PDB file of C-alpha atoms and ligand atoms in Angstrom:
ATOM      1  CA  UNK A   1       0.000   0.000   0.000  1.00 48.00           C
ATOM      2  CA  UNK A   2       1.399   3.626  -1.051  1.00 51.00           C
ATOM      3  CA  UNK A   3       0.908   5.740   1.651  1.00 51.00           C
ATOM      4  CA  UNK A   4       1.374   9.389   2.492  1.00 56.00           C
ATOM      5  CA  UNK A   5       4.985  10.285   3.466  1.00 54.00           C
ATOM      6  CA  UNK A   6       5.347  10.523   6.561  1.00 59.00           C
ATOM      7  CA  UNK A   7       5.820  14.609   7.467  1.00 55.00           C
ATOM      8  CA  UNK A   8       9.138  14.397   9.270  1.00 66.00           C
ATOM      9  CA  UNK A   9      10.578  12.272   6.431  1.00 74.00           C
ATOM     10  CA  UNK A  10       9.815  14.856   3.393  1.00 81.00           C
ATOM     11  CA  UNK A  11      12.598  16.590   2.135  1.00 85.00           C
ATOM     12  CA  UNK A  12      11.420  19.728   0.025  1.00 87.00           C
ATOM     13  CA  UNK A  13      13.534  20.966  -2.656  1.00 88.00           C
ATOM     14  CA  UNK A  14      14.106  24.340  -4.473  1.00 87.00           C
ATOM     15  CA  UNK A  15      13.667  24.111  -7.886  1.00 88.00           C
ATOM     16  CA  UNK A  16      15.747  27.200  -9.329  1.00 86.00           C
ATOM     17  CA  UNK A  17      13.713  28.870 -11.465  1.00 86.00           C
ATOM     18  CA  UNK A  18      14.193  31.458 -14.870  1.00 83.00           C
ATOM     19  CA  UNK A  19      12.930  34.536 -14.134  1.00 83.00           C
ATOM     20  CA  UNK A  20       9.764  35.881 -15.872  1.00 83.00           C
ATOM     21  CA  UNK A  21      10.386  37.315 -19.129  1.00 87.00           C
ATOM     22  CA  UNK A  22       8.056  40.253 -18.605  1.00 92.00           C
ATOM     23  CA  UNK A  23       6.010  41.717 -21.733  1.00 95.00           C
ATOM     24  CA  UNK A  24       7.050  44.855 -23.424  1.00 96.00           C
ATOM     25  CA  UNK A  25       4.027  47.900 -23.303  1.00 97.00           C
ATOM     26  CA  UNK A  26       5.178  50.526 -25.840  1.00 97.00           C
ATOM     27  CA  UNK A  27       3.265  53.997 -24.114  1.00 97.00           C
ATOM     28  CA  UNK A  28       3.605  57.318 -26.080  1.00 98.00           C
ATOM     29  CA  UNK A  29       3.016  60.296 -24.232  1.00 98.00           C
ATOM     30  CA  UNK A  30       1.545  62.216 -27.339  1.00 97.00           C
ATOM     31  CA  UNK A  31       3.625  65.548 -26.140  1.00 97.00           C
ATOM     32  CA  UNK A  32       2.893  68.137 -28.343  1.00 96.00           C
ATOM     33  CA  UNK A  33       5.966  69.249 -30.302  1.00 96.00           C
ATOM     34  CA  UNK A  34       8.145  66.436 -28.510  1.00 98.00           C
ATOM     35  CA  UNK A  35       9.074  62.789 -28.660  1.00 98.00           C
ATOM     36  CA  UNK A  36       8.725  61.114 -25.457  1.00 98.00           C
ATOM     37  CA  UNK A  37       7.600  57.290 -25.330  1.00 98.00           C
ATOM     38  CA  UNK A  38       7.939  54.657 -22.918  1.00 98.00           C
ATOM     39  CA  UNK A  39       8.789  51.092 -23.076  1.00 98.00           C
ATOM     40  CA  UNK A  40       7.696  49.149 -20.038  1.00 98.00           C
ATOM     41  CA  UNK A  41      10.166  45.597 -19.176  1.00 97.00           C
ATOM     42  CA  UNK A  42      12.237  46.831 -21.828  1.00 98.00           C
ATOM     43  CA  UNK A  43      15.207  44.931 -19.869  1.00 98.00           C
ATOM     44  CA  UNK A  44      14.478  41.658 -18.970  1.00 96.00           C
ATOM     45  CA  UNK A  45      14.464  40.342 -15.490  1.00 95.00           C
ATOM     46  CA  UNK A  46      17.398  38.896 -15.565  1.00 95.00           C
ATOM     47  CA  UNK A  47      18.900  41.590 -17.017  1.00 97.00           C
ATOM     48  CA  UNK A  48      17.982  44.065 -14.360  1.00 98.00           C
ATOM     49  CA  UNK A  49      18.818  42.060 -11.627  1.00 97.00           C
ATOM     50  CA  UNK A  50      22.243  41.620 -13.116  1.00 98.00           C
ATOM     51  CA  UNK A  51      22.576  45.206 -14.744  1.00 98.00           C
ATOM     52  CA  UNK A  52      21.555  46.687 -10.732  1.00 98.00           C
ATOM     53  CA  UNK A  53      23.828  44.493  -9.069  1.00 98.00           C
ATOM     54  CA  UNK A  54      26.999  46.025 -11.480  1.00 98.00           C
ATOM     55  CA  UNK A  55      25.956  49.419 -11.008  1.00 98.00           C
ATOM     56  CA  UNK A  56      25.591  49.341  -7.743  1.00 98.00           C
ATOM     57  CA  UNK A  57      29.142  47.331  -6.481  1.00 98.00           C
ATOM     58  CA  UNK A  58      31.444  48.297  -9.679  1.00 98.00           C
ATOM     59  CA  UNK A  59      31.092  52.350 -10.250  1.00 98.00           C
ATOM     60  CA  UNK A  60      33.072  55.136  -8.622  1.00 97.00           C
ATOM     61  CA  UNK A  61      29.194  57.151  -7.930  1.00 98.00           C
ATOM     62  CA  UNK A  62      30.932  60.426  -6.272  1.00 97.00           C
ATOM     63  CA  UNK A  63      28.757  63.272  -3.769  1.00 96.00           C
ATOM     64  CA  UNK A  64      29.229  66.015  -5.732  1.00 95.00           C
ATOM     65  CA  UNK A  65      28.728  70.157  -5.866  1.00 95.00           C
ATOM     66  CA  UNK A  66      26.545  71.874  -8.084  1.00 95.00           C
ATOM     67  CA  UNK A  67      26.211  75.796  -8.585  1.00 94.00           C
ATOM     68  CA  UNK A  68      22.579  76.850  -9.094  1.00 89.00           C
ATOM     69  CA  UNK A  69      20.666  80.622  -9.741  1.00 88.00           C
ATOM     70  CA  UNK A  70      18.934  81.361  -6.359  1.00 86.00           C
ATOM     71  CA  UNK A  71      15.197  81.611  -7.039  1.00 82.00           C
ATOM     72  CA  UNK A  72      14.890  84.191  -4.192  1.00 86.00           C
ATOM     73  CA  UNK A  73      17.703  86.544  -5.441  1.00 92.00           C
ATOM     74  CA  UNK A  74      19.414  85.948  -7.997  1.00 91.00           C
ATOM     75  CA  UNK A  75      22.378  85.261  -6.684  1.00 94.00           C
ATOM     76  CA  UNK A  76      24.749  82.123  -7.777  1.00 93.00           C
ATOM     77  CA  UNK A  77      24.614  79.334  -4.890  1.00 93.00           C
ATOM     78  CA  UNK A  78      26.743  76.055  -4.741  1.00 95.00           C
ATOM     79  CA  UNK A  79      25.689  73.049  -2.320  1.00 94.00           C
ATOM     80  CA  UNK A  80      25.451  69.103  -2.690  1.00 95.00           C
ATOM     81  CA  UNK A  81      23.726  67.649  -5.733  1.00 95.00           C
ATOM     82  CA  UNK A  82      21.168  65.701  -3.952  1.00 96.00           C
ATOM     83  CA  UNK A  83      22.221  62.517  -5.295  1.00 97.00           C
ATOM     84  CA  UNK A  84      25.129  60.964  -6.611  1.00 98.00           C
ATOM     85  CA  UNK A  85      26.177  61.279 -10.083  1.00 98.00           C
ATOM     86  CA  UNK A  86      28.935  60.112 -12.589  1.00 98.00           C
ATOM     87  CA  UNK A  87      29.114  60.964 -16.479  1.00 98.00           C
ATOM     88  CA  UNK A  88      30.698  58.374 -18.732  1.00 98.00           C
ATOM     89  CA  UNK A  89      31.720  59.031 -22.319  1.00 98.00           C
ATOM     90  CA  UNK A  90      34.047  58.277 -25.425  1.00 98.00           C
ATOM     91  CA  UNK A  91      37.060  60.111 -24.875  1.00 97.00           C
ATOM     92  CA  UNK A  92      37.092  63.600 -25.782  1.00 95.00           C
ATOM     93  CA  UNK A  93      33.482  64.492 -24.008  1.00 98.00           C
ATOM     94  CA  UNK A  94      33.186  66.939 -21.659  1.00 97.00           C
ATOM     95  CA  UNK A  95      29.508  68.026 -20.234  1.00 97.00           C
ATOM     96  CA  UNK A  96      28.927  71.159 -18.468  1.00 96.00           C
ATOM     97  CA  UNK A  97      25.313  71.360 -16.172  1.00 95.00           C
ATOM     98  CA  UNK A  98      24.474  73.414 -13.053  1.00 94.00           C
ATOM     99  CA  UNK A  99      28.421  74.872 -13.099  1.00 92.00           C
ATOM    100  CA  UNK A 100      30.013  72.251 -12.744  1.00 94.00           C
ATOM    101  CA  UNK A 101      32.673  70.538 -15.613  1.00 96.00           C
ATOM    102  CA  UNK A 102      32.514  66.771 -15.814  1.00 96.00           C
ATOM    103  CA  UNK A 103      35.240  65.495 -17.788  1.00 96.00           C
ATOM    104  CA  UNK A 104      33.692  61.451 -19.496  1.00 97.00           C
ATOM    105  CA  UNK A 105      35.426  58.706 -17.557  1.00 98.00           C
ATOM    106  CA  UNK A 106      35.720  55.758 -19.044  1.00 98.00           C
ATOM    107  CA  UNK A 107      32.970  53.295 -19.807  1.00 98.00           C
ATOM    108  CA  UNK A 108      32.358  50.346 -17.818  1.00 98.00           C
ATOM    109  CA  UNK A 109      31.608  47.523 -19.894  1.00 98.00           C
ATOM    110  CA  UNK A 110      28.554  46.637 -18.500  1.00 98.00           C
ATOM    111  CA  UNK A 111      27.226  50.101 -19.554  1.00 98.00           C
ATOM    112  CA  UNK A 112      28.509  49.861 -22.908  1.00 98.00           C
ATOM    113  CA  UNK A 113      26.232  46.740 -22.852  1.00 98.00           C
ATOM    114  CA  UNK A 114      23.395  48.762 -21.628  1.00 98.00           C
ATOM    115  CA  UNK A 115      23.893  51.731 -24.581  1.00 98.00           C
ATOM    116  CA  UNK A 116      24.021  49.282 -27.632  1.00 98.00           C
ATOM    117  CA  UNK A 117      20.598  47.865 -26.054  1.00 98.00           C
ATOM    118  CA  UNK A 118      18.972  50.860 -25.656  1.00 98.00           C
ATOM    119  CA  UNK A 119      20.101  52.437 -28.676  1.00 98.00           C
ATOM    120  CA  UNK A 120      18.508  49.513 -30.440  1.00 98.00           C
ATOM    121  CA  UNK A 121      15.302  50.340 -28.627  1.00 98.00           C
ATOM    122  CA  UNK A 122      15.424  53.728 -31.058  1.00 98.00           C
ATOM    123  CA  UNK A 123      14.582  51.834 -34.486  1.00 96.00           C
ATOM    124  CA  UNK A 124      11.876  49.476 -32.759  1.00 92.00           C
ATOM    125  CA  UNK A 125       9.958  52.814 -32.082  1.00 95.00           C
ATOM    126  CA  UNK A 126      10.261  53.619 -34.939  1.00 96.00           C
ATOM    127  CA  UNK A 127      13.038  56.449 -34.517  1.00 98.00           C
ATOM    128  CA  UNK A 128      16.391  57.196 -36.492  1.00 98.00           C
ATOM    129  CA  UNK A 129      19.123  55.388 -35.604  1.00 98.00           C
ATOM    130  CA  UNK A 130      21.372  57.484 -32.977  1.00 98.00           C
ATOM    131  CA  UNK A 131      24.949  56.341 -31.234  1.00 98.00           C
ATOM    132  CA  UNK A 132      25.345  58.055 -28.017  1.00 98.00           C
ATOM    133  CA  UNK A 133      29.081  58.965 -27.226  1.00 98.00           C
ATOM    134  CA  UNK A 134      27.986  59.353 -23.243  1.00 98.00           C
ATOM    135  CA  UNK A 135      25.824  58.753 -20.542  1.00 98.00           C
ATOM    136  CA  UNK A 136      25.173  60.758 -17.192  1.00 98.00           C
ATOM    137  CA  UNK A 137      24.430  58.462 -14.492  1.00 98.00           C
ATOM    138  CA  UNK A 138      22.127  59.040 -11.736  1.00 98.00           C
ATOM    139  CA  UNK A 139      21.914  57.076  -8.283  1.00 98.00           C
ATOM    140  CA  UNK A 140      18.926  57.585  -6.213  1.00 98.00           C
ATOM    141  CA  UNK A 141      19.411  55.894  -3.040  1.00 98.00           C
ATOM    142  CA  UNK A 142      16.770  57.462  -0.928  1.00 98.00           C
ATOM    143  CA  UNK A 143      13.760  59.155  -1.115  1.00 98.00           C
ATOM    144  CA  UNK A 144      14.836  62.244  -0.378  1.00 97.00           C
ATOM    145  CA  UNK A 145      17.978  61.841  -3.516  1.00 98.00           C
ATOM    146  CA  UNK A 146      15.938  64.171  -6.394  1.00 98.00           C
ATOM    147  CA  UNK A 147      16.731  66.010  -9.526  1.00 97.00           C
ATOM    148  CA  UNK A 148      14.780  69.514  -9.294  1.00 95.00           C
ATOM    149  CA  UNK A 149      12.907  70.351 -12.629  1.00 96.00           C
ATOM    150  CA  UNK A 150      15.389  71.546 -15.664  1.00 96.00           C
ATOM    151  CA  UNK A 151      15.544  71.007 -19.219  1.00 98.00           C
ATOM    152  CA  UNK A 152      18.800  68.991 -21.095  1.00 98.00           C
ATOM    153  CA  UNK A 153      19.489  72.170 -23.060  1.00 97.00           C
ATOM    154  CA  UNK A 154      23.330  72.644 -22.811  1.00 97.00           C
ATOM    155  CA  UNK A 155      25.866  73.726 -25.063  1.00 96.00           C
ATOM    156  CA  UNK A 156      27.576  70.999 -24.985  1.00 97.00           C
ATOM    157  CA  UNK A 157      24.633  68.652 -25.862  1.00 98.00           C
ATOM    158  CA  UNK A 158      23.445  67.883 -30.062  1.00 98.00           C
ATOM    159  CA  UNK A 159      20.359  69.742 -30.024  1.00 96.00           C
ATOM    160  CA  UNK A 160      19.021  67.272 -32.874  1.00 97.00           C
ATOM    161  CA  UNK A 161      19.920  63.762 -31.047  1.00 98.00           C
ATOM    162  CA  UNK A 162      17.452  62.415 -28.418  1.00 98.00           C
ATOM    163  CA  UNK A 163      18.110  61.769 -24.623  1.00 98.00           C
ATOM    164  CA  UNK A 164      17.485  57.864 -23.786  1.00 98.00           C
ATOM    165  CA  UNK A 165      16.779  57.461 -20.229  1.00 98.00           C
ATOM    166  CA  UNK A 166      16.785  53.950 -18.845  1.00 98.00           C
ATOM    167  CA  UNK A 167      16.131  52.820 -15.003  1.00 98.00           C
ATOM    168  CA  UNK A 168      16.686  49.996 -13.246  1.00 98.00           C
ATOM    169  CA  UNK A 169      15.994  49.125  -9.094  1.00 98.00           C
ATOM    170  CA  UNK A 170      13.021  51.006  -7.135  1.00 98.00           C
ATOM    171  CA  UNK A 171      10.742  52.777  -9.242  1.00 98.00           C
ATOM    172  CA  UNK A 172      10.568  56.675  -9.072  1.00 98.00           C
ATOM    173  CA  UNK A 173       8.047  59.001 -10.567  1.00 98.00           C
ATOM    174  CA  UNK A 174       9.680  61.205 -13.434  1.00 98.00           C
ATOM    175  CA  UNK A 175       7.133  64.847 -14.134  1.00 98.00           C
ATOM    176  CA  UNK A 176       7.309  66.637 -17.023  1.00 98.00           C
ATOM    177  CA  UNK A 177       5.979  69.680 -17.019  1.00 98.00           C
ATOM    178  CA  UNK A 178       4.986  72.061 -19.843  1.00 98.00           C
ATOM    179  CA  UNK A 179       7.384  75.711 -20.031  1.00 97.00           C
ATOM    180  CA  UNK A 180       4.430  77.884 -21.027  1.00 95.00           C
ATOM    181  CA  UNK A 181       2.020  76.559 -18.651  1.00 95.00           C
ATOM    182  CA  UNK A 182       3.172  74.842 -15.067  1.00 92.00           C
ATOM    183  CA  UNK A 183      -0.359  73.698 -14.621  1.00 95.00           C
ATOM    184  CA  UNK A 184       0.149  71.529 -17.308  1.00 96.00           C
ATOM    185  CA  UNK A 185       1.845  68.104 -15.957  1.00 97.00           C
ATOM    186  CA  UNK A 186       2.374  64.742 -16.525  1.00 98.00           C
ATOM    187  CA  UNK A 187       3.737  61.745 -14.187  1.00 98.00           C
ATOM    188  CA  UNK A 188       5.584  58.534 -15.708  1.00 97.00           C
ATOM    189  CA  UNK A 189       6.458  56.599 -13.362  1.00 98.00           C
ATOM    190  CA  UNK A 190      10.057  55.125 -14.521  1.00 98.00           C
ATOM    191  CA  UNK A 191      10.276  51.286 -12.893  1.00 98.00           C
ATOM    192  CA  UNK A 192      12.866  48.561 -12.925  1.00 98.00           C
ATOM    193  CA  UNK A 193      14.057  47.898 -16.734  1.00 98.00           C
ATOM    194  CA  UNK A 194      12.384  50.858 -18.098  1.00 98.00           C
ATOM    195  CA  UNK A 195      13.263  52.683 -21.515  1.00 98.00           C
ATOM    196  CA  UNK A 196      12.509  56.236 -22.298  1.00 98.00           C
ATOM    197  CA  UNK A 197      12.988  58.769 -24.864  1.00 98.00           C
ATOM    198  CA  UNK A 198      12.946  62.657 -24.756  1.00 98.00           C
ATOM    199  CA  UNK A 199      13.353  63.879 -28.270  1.00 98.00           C
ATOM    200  CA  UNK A 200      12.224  66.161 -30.655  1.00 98.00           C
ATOM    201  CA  UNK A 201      11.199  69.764 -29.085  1.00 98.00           C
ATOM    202  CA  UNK A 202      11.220  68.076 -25.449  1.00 98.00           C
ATOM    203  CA  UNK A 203      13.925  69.974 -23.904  1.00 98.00           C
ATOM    204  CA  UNK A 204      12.910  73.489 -25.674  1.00 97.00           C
ATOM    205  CA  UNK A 205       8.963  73.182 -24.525  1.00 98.00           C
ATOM    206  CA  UNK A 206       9.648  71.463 -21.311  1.00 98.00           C
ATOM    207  CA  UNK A 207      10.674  70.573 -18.415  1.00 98.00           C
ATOM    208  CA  UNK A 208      11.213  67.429 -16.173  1.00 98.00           C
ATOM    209  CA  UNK A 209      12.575  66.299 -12.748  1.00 98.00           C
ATOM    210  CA  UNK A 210      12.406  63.482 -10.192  1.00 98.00           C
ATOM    211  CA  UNK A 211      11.155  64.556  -6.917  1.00 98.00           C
ATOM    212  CA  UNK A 212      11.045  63.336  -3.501  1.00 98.00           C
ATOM    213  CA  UNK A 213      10.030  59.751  -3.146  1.00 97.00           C
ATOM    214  CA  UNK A 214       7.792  57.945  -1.587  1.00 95.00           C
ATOM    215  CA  UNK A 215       9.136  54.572  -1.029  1.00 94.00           C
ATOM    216  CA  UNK A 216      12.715  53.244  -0.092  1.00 96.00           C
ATOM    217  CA  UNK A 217      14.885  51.460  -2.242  1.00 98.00           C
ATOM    218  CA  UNK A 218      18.246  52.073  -4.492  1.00 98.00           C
ATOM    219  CA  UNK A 219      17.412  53.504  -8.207  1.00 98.00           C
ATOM    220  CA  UNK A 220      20.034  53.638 -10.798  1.00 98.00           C
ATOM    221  CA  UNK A 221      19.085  56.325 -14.100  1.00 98.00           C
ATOM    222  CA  UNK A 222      21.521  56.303 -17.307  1.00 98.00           C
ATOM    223  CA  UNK A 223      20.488  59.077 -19.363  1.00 98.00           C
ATOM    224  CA  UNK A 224      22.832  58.335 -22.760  1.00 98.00           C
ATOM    225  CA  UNK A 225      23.666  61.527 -25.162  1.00 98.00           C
ATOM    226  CA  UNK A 226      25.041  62.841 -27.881  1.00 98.00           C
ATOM    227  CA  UNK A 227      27.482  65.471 -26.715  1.00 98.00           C
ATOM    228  CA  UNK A 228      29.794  67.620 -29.412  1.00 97.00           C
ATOM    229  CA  UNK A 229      33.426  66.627 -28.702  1.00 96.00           C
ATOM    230  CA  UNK A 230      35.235  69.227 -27.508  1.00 95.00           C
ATOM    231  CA  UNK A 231      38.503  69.681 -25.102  1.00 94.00           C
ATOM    232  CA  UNK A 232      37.884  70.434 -21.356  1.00 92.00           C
ATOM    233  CA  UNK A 233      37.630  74.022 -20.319  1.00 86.00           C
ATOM    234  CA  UNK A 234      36.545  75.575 -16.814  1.00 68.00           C
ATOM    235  CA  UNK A 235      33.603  75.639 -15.724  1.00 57.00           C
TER     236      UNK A 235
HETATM  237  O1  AKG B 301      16.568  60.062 -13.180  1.00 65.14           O
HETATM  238  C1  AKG B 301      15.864  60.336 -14.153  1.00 65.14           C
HETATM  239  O2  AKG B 301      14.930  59.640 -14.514  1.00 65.14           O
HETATM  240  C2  AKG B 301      16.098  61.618 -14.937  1.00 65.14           C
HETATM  241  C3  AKG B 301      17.517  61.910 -15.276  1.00 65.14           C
HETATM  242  C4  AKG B 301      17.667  63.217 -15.991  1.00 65.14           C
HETATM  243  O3  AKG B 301      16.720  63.864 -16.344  1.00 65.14           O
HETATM  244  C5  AKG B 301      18.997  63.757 -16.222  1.00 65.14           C
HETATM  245  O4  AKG B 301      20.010  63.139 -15.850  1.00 65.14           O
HETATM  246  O5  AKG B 301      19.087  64.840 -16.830  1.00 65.14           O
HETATM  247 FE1  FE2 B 302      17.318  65.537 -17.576  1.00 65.14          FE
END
């Protein structure tokens, strides 16, 4: 007679298991005047967890200063960027924002790895092919770690190349927000192997930011660019 095992007897084992490949929602924002679309689970699981765990243990992230316009007065203010940041490039990038010169440091592999991906992303949407020669990297590691509202409108950036922004680890809500009318607002919220893409009039009509969180948790954000080569000067 086949009986039931007795309880003390079973032995359970963990099966290991693939991770869920996740399916891809394609979102477009309809902006007026701008390009800005969203592909959900872009990365796949596996990829994030891997991609989060590199980014995390195997980049130099540095605390760094940024000089801003006082809202109040006017006058020119440095203090901590609230958030740690890095900018990665071919050689002969250099990227000026908020005062502050950041010479490209050399790509990590890994994020080379992320860039041909997510440039790839550019034709499935539809969108002219684009190589990026850099990437500034964002780490949010708490909820209060924020980027205030600006537009990518620099110098040193190609006006005519898109911004492709990808995230992976806690999700974080990313506003845009129209120039000619603040009331006018939208909220993506930018999870764990996320693609997006600001092109077209984004950065001329618009703004966008990450504010204060609402949840803990560790989110990485590689914005990749196209930046005109140039020699570095001071800021
Ligand atoms: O963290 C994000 O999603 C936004 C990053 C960004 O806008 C920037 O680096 O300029
Ligand atoms: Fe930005």
């Amino acid at each position: 007679m086949v009986g039931k095992p007795n309880s003390e007897t079973v032995k359970e084992k963990k099966v290991e298991q693939a991770p869920p490949v996740l399916q891809i929602r394609h979102r477009d924002l309809e902006l007026p005047g701008a390009v800005a679309i969203l592909l959900e689970n872009y990365f796949t699981v596996e990829e994030c967890e891997r991609y989060f765990k590199v980014l995390t243990t195997e980049i130099d992230w540095r605390n760094q200063q940024i000089t801003v316009t006082s809202q109040d007065n006017g006058e020119r203010v440095t203090g901590d960027e609230p958030r740690r940041t890095l900018f990665m490039s071919d050689p002969g990038i250099c990227y000026e924002y908020s005062g502050r010169e950041n010479v490209g440091q050399r790509w990590h592999p890994a994020v080379l790895e992320i860039k041909k991906k997510a440039e790839a992303a550019l034709a499935e949407c539809g969108l002219p092919e684009v190589v990026f020669n850099s990437a500034q990297m964002n780490r949010y590691d708490f909820p209060r770690h924020t980027l205030g509202m600006h537009a990518d409108n620099e110098p040193d950036l190609d006006r005519d190349s898109p911004i492709v922004s990808v995230s992976f680890g806690a999700t974080r809500d990313f506003v845009i927000q129209d120039k000619g009318d603040e009331k006018l607002k939208w909220v993506v919220s930018l999870a764990d192997g996320s693609w997006f893409v600001m092109g077209g009039a984004m950065q001329q009509r618009y703004l966008h930011g990450v504010p204060h969180g609402s949840m803990p948790g560790t989110r990485i954000n590689l914005t990749f660019r196209v930046c005109i080569p140039r020699t570095p000067g001071p800021a």
